[in-house]
XYZ file of C-alpha atoms in Angstrom:
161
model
C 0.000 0.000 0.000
C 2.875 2.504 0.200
C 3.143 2.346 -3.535
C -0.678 3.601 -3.177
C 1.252 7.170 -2.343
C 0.964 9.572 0.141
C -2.722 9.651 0.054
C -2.781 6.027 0.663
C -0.659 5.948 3.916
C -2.949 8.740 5.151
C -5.619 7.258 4.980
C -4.367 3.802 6.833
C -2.810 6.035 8.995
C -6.184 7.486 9.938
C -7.630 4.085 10.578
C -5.572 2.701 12.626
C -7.433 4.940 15.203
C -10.336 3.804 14.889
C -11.246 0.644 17.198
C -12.847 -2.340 18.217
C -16.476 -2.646 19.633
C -16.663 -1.964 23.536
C -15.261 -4.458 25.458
C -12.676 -5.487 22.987
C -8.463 -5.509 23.702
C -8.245 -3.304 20.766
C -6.106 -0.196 22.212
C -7.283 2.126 19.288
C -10.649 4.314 19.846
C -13.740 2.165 20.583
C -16.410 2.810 18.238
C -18.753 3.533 21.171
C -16.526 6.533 21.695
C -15.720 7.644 18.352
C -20.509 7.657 17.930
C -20.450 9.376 20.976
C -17.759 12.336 19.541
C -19.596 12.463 16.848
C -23.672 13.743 18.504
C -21.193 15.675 20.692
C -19.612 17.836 17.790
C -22.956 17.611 15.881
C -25.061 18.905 18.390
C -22.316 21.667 19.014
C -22.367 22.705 15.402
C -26.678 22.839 15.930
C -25.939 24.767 18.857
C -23.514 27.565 16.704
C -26.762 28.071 14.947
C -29.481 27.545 17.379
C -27.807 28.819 20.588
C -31.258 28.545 22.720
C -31.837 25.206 21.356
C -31.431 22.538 24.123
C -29.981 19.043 22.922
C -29.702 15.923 24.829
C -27.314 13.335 23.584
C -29.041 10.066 22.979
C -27.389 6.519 22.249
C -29.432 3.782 21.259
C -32.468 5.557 22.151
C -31.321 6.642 25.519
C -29.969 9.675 26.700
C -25.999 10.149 27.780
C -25.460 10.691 31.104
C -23.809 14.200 30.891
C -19.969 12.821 32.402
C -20.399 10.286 29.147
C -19.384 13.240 26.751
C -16.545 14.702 29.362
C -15.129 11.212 30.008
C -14.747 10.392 26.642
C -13.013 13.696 25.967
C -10.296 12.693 28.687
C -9.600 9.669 27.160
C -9.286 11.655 24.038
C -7.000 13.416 25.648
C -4.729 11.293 27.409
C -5.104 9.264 24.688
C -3.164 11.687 22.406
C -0.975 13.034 25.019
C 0.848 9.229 25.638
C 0.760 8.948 21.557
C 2.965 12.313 21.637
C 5.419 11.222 24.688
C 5.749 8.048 23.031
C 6.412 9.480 20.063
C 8.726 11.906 21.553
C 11.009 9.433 23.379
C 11.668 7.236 20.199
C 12.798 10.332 18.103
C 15.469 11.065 20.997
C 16.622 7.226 19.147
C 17.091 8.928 16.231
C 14.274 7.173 14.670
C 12.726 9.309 11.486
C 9.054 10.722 12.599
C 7.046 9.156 10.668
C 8.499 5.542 11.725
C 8.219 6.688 15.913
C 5.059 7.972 15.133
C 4.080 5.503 13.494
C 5.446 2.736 15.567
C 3.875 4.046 18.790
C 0.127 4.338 17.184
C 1.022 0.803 15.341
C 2.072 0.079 18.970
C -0.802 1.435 21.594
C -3.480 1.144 18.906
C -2.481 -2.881 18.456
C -3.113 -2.331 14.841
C -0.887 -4.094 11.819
C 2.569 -2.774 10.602
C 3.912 0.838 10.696
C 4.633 3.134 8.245
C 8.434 4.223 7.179
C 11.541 3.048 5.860
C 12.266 0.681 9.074
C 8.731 -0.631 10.239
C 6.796 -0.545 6.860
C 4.500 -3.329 5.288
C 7.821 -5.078 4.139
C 9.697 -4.391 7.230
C 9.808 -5.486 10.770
C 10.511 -3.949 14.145
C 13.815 -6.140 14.335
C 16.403 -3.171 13.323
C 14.898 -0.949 15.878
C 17.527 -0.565 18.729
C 16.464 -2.195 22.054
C 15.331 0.948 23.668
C 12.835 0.977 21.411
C 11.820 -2.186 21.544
C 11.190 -1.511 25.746
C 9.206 1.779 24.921
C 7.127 0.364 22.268
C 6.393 -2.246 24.403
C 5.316 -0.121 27.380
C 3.367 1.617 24.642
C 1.484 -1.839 24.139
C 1.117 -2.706 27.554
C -1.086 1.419 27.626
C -3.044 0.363 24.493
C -4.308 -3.125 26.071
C -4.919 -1.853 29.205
C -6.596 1.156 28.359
C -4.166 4.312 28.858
C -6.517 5.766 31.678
C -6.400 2.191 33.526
C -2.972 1.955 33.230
C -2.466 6.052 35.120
C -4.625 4.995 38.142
C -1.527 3.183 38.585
C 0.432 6.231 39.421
C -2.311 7.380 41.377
C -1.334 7.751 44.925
C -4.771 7.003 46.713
C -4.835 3.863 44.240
C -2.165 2.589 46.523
C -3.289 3.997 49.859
C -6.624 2.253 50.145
């Protein structure tokens, strides 16, 4: 698909965010999620034109609880904060961008092969160095377990009770 051009890899690139069904080990963005971003931003956009108009945010016929939309947008959040830090600490490697940013969605979103000279569809990860073998694999480790499980961790009540 790389010989598809640069419209191509977008495109892949742009679905490898997009995830499994709830309840799934897919690390990417459930689908649940991504339907619920997109009343959110739609009922917004009403609400540009309409700003009296009151809209409740329904999901299978029933309405979202109004921390549904908020939590959501955290995970969003955190979500593409870790995909930057990630990113960040396998450039210090001297790895191109688009192979550590590609590596580390590849990596927390648990989806097929990266995109780049090193990690492409007829590469592997083997030529990375080992350092980047440890922080992709931390990277994995956020993706399966969620990333917002995986910072209660470093919560300090977590530990106290």
């Amino acid at each position: 698909y790389t010989t598809w051009g640069p419209g191509g890899v977008g495109v892949f690139l742009a679905l490898m965010y997009i995830g499994g069904c709830s309840g799934s080990t897919s690390g990417a963005i459930k689908i649940y999620r991504h339907q619920i971003l997109y009343k959110l931003v739609r009922a917004h956009v009403k609400r540009l034109f309409s700003p009296n108009r009151v809209i409740t945010l329904s999901y299978n016929g029933a309405p979202v609880p109004d921390d549904v939309p908020y939590s959501i947008l955290a995970f969003l959040a955190v979500f593409v904060a870790t995909i930057a830090v990630f990113t960040v600490a396998l450039s210090f490697l001297e790895l191109d961008i688009l192979t550590a940013y590609s590596a580390t969605v590849t990596a927390i979103t648990n989806v097929g092969p990266g995109l780049g000279p090193i990690i492409g569809p007829s590469g592997t990860f083997q030529p990375l160095p080992d350092a980047a073998k440890w922080i992709l694999t931390l990277a994995m480790l956020a993706g399966r377990l969620e990333v917002l499980a995986l910072l209660v961790m470093f919560d300090r009540d977590f530990w106290r009770y």
